[in-house]
């Protein structure tokens, strides 16, 4: 059976993408962000530093940090290394959109992980995540093995999108790239709020 890393963790914590018009927005890319002092992003011995969480913390992201940290930690779990390119509004790091593209290396594979987090007016975050990988199999065989029950929409001859009604906001795109297949697993969610910040019921 073909094994493909999934985005099942996104069903509980997730994300979505909202792009606002922002005349004052100024994006600045940062590669290999400075490592912060030991704290919430410190890693255990032998475990790669979560570069995305470190970068978001360093530039001043707070409101969307729980979503970023959770998703990034799950993505780099089991990896041998990771690094990130980020863009943010330096005039308003916690109130503006945060964009990132991570490279994640595993023992026998690698992938790209794109995450966008945008604070919204209700105190939550709209987040979009994409996990991009390549498999050495034909896209048709991957769909047959892994995407049973999904609805397929063929946009181009080599470009097919699969969705599952049980997981709104999620999609899997398979792009034929012989001799392999480009896989993009995407999930979006609006107004995500950190469950830990909810006030306890009395």
PDB file of C-alpha atoms in Angstrom:
ATOM      1  CA  UNK A   1       0.000   0.000   0.000  1.00  0.00           C
ATOM      2  CA  UNK A   2       1.247   3.453  -0.821  1.00  0.00           C
ATOM      3  CA  UNK A   3       1.852   5.502   2.301  1.00  0.00           C
ATOM      4  CA  UNK A   4       1.359   9.250   2.047  1.00  0.00           C
ATOM      5  CA  UNK A   5       1.676  11.668   5.002  1.00  0.00           C
ATOM      6  CA  UNK A   6      -1.771  13.125   5.689  1.00  0.00           C
ATOM      7  CA  UNK A   7      -3.162  16.328   7.110  1.00  0.00           C
ATOM      8  CA  UNK A   8      -5.531  14.618   9.560  1.00  0.00           C
ATOM      9  CA  UNK A   9      -4.237  16.800  12.394  1.00  0.00           C
ATOM     10  CA  UNK A  10      -5.688  19.820  10.601  1.00  0.00           C
ATOM     11  CA  UNK A  11      -9.204  18.616  11.215  1.00  0.00           C
ATOM     12  CA  UNK A  12      -8.975  19.641  14.864  1.00  0.00           C
ATOM     13  CA  UNK A  13      -6.749  22.678  15.052  1.00  0.00           C
ATOM     14  CA  UNK A  14      -6.947  24.284  11.710  1.00  0.00           C
ATOM     15  CA  UNK A  15      -6.726  27.108   9.586  1.00  0.00           C
ATOM     16  CA  UNK A  16      -7.753  29.320   6.749  1.00  0.00           C
ATOM     17  CA  UNK A  17      -6.665  31.961   4.372  1.00  0.00           C
ATOM     18  CA  UNK A  18      -7.967  35.548   4.286  1.00  0.00           C
ATOM     19  CA  UNK A  19      -6.143  38.195   2.294  1.00  0.00           C
ATOM     20  CA  UNK A  20      -6.979  41.766   3.201  1.00  0.00           C
ATOM     21  CA  UNK A  21      -6.287  44.986   1.386  1.00  0.00           C
ATOM     22  CA  UNK A  22      -3.539  46.645   3.444  1.00  0.00           C
ATOM     23  CA  UNK A  23      -1.949  49.729   1.926  1.00  0.00           C
ATOM     24  CA  UNK A  24       0.585  50.028   4.742  1.00  0.00           C
ATOM     25  CA  UNK A  25       1.679  46.386   4.538  1.00  0.00           C
ATOM     26  CA  UNK A  26       5.409  45.946   4.115  1.00  0.00           C
ATOM     27  CA  UNK A  27       6.732  42.426   3.638  1.00  0.00           C
ATOM     28  CA  UNK A  28      10.244  41.446   4.635  1.00  0.00           C
ATOM     29  CA  UNK A  29      11.675  38.005   4.009  1.00  0.00           C
ATOM     30  CA  UNK A  30      13.797  36.356   6.658  1.00  0.00           C
ATOM     31  CA  UNK A  31      15.751  33.200   5.982  1.00  0.00           C
ATOM     32  CA  UNK A  32      17.102  31.069   8.832  1.00  0.00           C
ATOM     33  CA  UNK A  33      15.708  33.276  11.623  1.00  0.00           C
ATOM     34  CA  UNK A  34      17.743  34.065  14.676  1.00  0.00           C
ATOM     35  CA  UNK A  35      17.307  31.440  17.331  1.00  0.00           C
ATOM     36  CA  UNK A  36      15.535  32.735  20.446  1.00  0.00           C
ATOM     37  CA  UNK A  37      16.682  31.996  23.999  1.00  0.00           C
ATOM     38  CA  UNK A  38      15.417  28.822  25.624  1.00  0.00           C
ATOM     39  CA  UNK A  39      11.677  29.063  26.139  1.00  0.00           C
ATOM     40  CA  UNK A  40       8.484  27.778  24.561  1.00  0.00           C
ATOM     41  CA  UNK A  41      10.243  27.002  21.280  1.00  0.00           C
ATOM     42  CA  UNK A  42      13.255  25.226  22.798  1.00  0.00           C
ATOM     43  CA  UNK A  43      13.623  21.666  21.513  1.00  0.00           C
ATOM     44  CA  UNK A  44      14.594  18.490  23.330  1.00  0.00           C
ATOM     45  CA  UNK A  45      18.117  17.125  22.866  1.00  0.00           C
ATOM     46  CA  UNK A  46      18.422  15.403  19.501  1.00  0.00           C
ATOM     47  CA  UNK A  47      15.202  16.944  18.192  1.00  0.00           C
ATOM     48  CA  UNK A  48      15.457  19.568  15.409  1.00  0.00           C
ATOM     49  CA  UNK A  49      14.495  23.095  16.384  1.00  0.00           C
ATOM     50  CA  UNK A  50      11.047  24.085  15.132  1.00  0.00           C
ATOM     51  CA  UNK A  51      12.302  26.909  12.918  1.00  0.00           C
ATOM     52  CA  UNK A  52       8.837  28.189  12.000  1.00  0.00           C
ATOM     53  CA  UNK A  53       7.713  28.613  15.598  1.00  0.00           C
ATOM     54  CA  UNK A  54      11.056  30.240  16.423  1.00  0.00           C
ATOM     55  CA  UNK A  55      10.688  32.686  13.539  1.00  0.00           C
ATOM     56  CA  UNK A  56       7.097  33.629  14.388  1.00  0.00           C
ATOM     57  CA  UNK A  57       8.073  34.172  18.021  1.00  0.00           C
ATOM     58  CA  UNK A  58      11.094  36.280  17.087  1.00  0.00           C
ATOM     59  CA  UNK A  59       9.211  38.658  14.815  1.00  0.00           C
ATOM     60  CA  UNK A  60       6.467  39.315  17.378  1.00  0.00           C
ATOM     61  CA  UNK A  61       3.552  37.099  16.333  1.00  0.00           C
ATOM     62  CA  UNK A  62       1.401  36.349  19.380  1.00  0.00           C
ATOM     63  CA  UNK A  63      -2.283  35.946  18.550  1.00  0.00           C
ATOM     64  CA  UNK A  64      -1.749  33.352  15.810  1.00  0.00           C
ATOM     65  CA  UNK A  65       1.276  31.726  17.446  1.00  0.00           C
ATOM     66  CA  UNK A  66      -0.655  28.784  18.993  1.00  0.00           C
ATOM     67  CA  UNK A  67      -1.981  27.737  15.582  1.00  0.00           C
ATOM     68  CA  UNK A  68       1.394  28.225  13.913  1.00  0.00           C
ATOM     69  CA  UNK A  69       3.240  26.356  16.644  1.00  0.00           C
ATOM     70  CA  UNK A  70       0.855  23.415  16.754  1.00  0.00           C
ATOM     71  CA  UNK A  71       0.824  22.872  13.013  1.00  0.00           C
ATOM     72  CA  UNK A  72       4.560  23.369  12.624  1.00  0.00           C
ATOM     73  CA  UNK A  73       5.376  21.021  15.507  1.00  0.00           C
ATOM     74  CA  UNK A  74       3.241  18.295  13.965  1.00  0.00           C
ATOM     75  CA  UNK A  75       4.857  18.831  10.570  1.00  0.00           C
ATOM     76  CA  UNK A  76       8.455  18.636  11.817  1.00  0.00           C
ATOM     77  CA  UNK A  77       7.760  15.706  14.139  1.00  0.00           C
ATOM     78  CA  UNK A  78      10.038  12.867  13.111  1.00  0.00           C
ATOM     79  CA  UNK A  79      12.088  15.056  10.791  1.00  0.00           C
ATOM     80  CA  UNK A  80      15.859  15.321  10.679  1.00  0.00           C
ATOM     81  CA  UNK A  81      15.913  19.065   9.983  1.00  0.00           C
ATOM     82  CA  UNK A  82      13.851  22.052   8.912  1.00  0.00           C
ATOM     83  CA  UNK A  83      14.258  25.697   7.993  1.00  0.00           C
ATOM     84  CA  UNK A  84      11.947  28.462   6.911  1.00  0.00           C
ATOM     85  CA  UNK A  85      11.435  31.603   4.853  1.00  0.00           C
ATOM     86  CA  UNK A  86       9.000  34.088   6.421  1.00  0.00           C
ATOM     87  CA  UNK A  87       7.392  37.383   5.451  1.00  0.00           C
ATOM     88  CA  UNK A  88       5.576  39.695   7.871  1.00  0.00           C
ATOM     89  CA  UNK A  89       4.548  43.292   8.424  1.00  0.00           C
ATOM     90  CA  UNK A  90       7.304  44.776  10.550  1.00  0.00           C
ATOM     91  CA  UNK A  91       5.141  47.744  11.521  1.00  0.00           C
ATOM     92  CA  UNK A  92       2.414  45.484  12.891  1.00  0.00           C
ATOM     93  CA  UNK A  93       3.754  41.940  13.358  1.00  0.00           C
ATOM     94  CA  UNK A  94       0.928  40.719  15.591  1.00  0.00           C
ATOM     95  CA  UNK A  95      -1.884  42.413  13.675  1.00  0.00           C
ATOM     96  CA  UNK A  96      -0.814  41.778  10.093  1.00  0.00           C
ATOM     97  CA  UNK A  97      -0.628  38.620   7.991  1.00  0.00           C
ATOM     98  CA  UNK A  98       2.238  36.183   8.492  1.00  0.00           C
ATOM     99  CA  UNK A  99       3.488  34.079   5.562  1.00  0.00           C
ATOM    100  CA  UNK A 100       5.906  31.164   5.691  1.00  0.00           C
ATOM    101  CA  UNK A 101       7.432  28.464   3.526  1.00  0.00           C
ATOM    102  CA  UNK A 102       9.250  25.667   5.352  1.00  0.00           C
ATOM    103  CA  UNK A 103      11.520  22.976   4.032  1.00  0.00           C
ATOM    104  CA  UNK A 104      11.324  19.774   6.080  1.00  0.00           C
ATOM    105  CA  UNK A 105      13.727  16.863   5.716  1.00  0.00           C
ATOM    106  CA  UNK A 106      13.049  13.324   6.839  1.00  0.00           C
ATOM    107  CA  UNK A 107      15.325  10.301   6.731  1.00  0.00           C
ATOM    108  CA  UNK A 108      14.130   9.170   3.299  1.00  0.00           C
ATOM    109  CA  UNK A 109      12.102  12.107   1.992  1.00  0.00           C
ATOM    110  CA  UNK A 110      11.544  15.840   2.102  1.00  0.00           C
ATOM    111  CA  UNK A 111       8.603  18.193   1.666  1.00  0.00           C
ATOM    112  CA  UNK A 112       7.580  21.836   1.641  1.00  0.00           C
ATOM    113  CA  UNK A 113       5.096  23.256   4.119  1.00  0.00           C
ATOM    114  CA  UNK A 114       3.399  26.587   3.429  1.00  0.00           C
ATOM    115  CA  UNK A 115       1.449  28.323   6.179  1.00  0.00           C
ATOM    116  CA  UNK A 116      -0.360  31.654   6.197  1.00  0.00           C
ATOM    117  CA  UNK A 117      -1.916  33.085   9.366  1.00  0.00           C
ATOM    118  CA  UNK A 118      -4.002  36.269   9.468  1.00  0.00           C
ATOM    119  CA  UNK A 119      -5.469  37.735  12.679  1.00  0.00           C
ATOM    120  CA  UNK A 120      -9.142  38.590  12.319  1.00  0.00           C
ATOM    121  CA  UNK A 121     -11.448  41.118  13.956  1.00  0.00           C
ATOM    122  CA  UNK A 122     -13.011  38.588  16.344  1.00  0.00           C
ATOM    123  CA  UNK A 123      -9.756  37.669  18.086  1.00  0.00           C
ATOM    124  CA  UNK A 124      -9.170  34.522  16.092  1.00  0.00           C
ATOM    125  CA  UNK A 125      -6.960  33.694  13.140  1.00  0.00           C
ATOM    126  CA  UNK A 126      -7.661  32.696   9.586  1.00  0.00           C
ATOM    127  CA  UNK A 127      -5.091  30.144   8.547  1.00  0.00           C
ATOM    128  CA  UNK A 128      -4.179  28.249   5.374  1.00  0.00           C
ATOM    129  CA  UNK A 129      -1.743  25.355   5.252  1.00  0.00           C
ATOM    130  CA  UNK A 130      -0.351  23.358   2.352  1.00  0.00           C
ATOM    131  CA  UNK A 131       1.863  20.314   2.582  1.00  0.00           C
ATOM    132  CA  UNK A 132       3.654  19.739  -0.705  1.00  0.00           C
ATOM    133  CA  UNK A 133       5.468  16.509  -1.519  1.00  0.00           C
ATOM    134  CA  UNK A 134       6.414  14.244  -4.399  1.00  0.00           C
ATOM    135  CA  UNK A 135       5.694  10.514  -4.569  1.00  0.00           C
ATOM    136  CA  UNK A 136       7.414   8.102  -6.994  1.00  0.00           C
ATOM    137  CA  UNK A 137       4.078   6.710  -8.145  1.00  0.00           C
ATOM    138  CA  UNK A 138       1.476   7.584 -10.746  1.00  0.00           C
ATOM    139  CA  UNK A 139      -1.204   9.952  -9.473  1.00  0.00           C
ATOM    140  CA  UNK A 140      -3.912   7.505 -10.533  1.00  0.00           C
ATOM    141  CA  UNK A 141      -2.523   4.790  -8.254  1.00  0.00           C
ATOM    142  CA  UNK A 142      -2.257   7.220  -5.334  1.00  0.00           C
ATOM    143  CA  UNK A 143      -5.894   8.269  -5.776  1.00  0.00           C
ATOM    144  CA  UNK A 144      -7.007   4.641  -5.889  1.00  0.00           C
ATOM    145  CA  UNK A 145      -5.050   3.660  -2.788  1.00  0.00           C
ATOM    146  CA  UNK A 146      -5.492   6.734  -0.598  1.00  0.00           C
ATOM    147  CA  UNK A 147      -8.476   8.779  -1.732  1.00  0.00           C
ATOM    148  CA  UNK A 148     -11.341   6.340  -1.863  1.00  0.00           C
ATOM    149  CA  UNK A 149     -14.631   8.148  -1.266  1.00  0.00           C
ATOM    150  CA  UNK A 150     -13.258  11.523  -2.336  1.00  0.00           C
ATOM    151  CA  UNK A 151     -14.966  13.499  -5.078  1.00  0.00           C
ATOM    152  CA  UNK A 152     -12.601  14.217  -7.970  1.00  0.00           C
ATOM    153  CA  UNK A 153     -12.660  17.328 -10.148  1.00  0.00           C
ATOM    154  CA  UNK A 154     -10.262  17.348 -13.085  1.00  0.00           C
ATOM    155  CA  UNK A 155      -9.237  20.947 -13.763  1.00  0.00           C
ATOM    156  CA  UNK A 156      -6.615  20.122 -16.391  1.00  0.00           C
ATOM    157  CA  UNK A 157      -5.429  16.929 -18.041  1.00  0.00           C
ATOM    158  CA  UNK A 158      -2.689  16.576 -15.420  1.00  0.00           C
ATOM    159  CA  UNK A 159      -4.347  18.459 -12.517  1.00  0.00           C
ATOM    160  CA  UNK A 160      -7.042  16.822 -10.367  1.00  0.00           C
ATOM    161  CA  UNK A 161      -8.513  18.060  -7.077  1.00  0.00           C
ATOM    162  CA  UNK A 162     -10.061  15.683  -4.545  1.00  0.00           C
ATOM    163  CA  UNK A 163     -12.386  16.729  -1.718  1.00  0.00           C
ATOM    164  CA  UNK A 164     -14.128  14.883   1.079  1.00  0.00           C
ATOM    165  CA  UNK A 165     -17.473  16.181   2.383  1.00  0.00           C
ATOM    166  CA  UNK A 166     -16.511  14.933   5.849  1.00  0.00           C
ATOM    167  CA  UNK A 167     -13.613  17.381   6.014  1.00  0.00           C
ATOM    168  CA  UNK A 168     -14.801  20.836   4.857  1.00  0.00           C
ATOM    169  CA  UNK A 169     -12.033  23.183   3.826  1.00  0.00           C
ATOM    170  CA  UNK A 170      -9.641  20.378   2.933  1.00  0.00           C
ATOM    171  CA  UNK A 171      -8.485  19.285  -0.492  1.00  0.00           C
ATOM    172  CA  UNK A 172      -5.878  17.028  -2.028  1.00  0.00           C
ATOM    173  CA  UNK A 173      -4.459  18.024  -5.401  1.00  0.00           C
ATOM    174  CA  UNK A 174      -2.585  15.505  -7.527  1.00  0.00           C
ATOM    175  CA  UNK A 175      -0.507  16.796 -10.417  1.00  0.00           C
ATOM    176  CA  UNK A 176       0.958  14.299 -12.860  1.00  0.00           C
ATOM    177  CA  UNK A 177       4.724  14.790 -13.041  1.00  0.00           C
ATOM    178  CA  UNK A 178       6.055  11.585 -14.644  1.00  0.00           C
ATOM    179  CA  UNK A 179       7.567   9.425 -13.400  1.00  0.00           C
ATOM    180  CA  UNK A 180       6.025  10.647 -10.143  1.00  0.00           C
ATOM    181  CA  UNK A 181       3.165  12.693  -8.735  1.00  0.00           C
ATOM    182  CA  UNK A 182       3.139  16.111  -7.047  1.00  0.00           C
ATOM    183  CA  UNK A 183       0.836  16.039  -4.012  1.00  0.00           C
ATOM    184  CA  UNK A 184      -0.586  19.179  -2.393  1.00  0.00           C
ATOM    185  CA  UNK A 185      -2.647  18.654   0.740  1.00  0.00           C
ATOM    186  CA  UNK A 186      -4.448  21.857   1.655  1.00  0.00           C
ATOM    187  CA  UNK A 187      -6.765  22.909   4.449  1.00  0.00           C
ATOM    188  CA  UNK A 188      -8.278  26.266   5.305  1.00  0.00           C
ATOM    189  CA  UNK A 189     -10.249  27.468   8.308  1.00  0.00           C
ATOM    190  CA  UNK A 190     -11.559  30.858   9.343  1.00  0.00           C
ATOM    191  CA  UNK A 191     -11.671  32.316  12.848  1.00  0.00           C
ATOM    192  CA  UNK A 192      -9.568  29.614  14.505  1.00  0.00           C
ATOM    193  CA  UNK A 193      -9.153  30.193  18.250  1.00  0.00           C
ATOM    194  CA  UNK A 194      -6.780  28.495  20.644  1.00  0.00           C
ATOM    195  CA  UNK A 195      -8.831  26.046  22.777  1.00  0.00           C
ATOM    196  CA  UNK A 196      -6.462  26.695  25.686  1.00  0.00           C
ATOM    197  CA  UNK A 197      -7.470  30.372  25.776  1.00  0.00           C
ATOM    198  CA  UNK A 198     -11.172  29.699  26.250  1.00  0.00           C
ATOM    199  CA  UNK A 199     -12.482  30.701  29.660  1.00  0.00           C
ATOM    200  CA  UNK A 200     -13.475  27.719  31.816  1.00  0.00           C
ATOM    201  CA  UNK A 201     -17.173  27.253  32.456  1.00  0.00           C
ATOM    202  CA  UNK A 202     -18.485  27.982  35.930  1.00  0.00           C
TER     203      UNK A 202
END
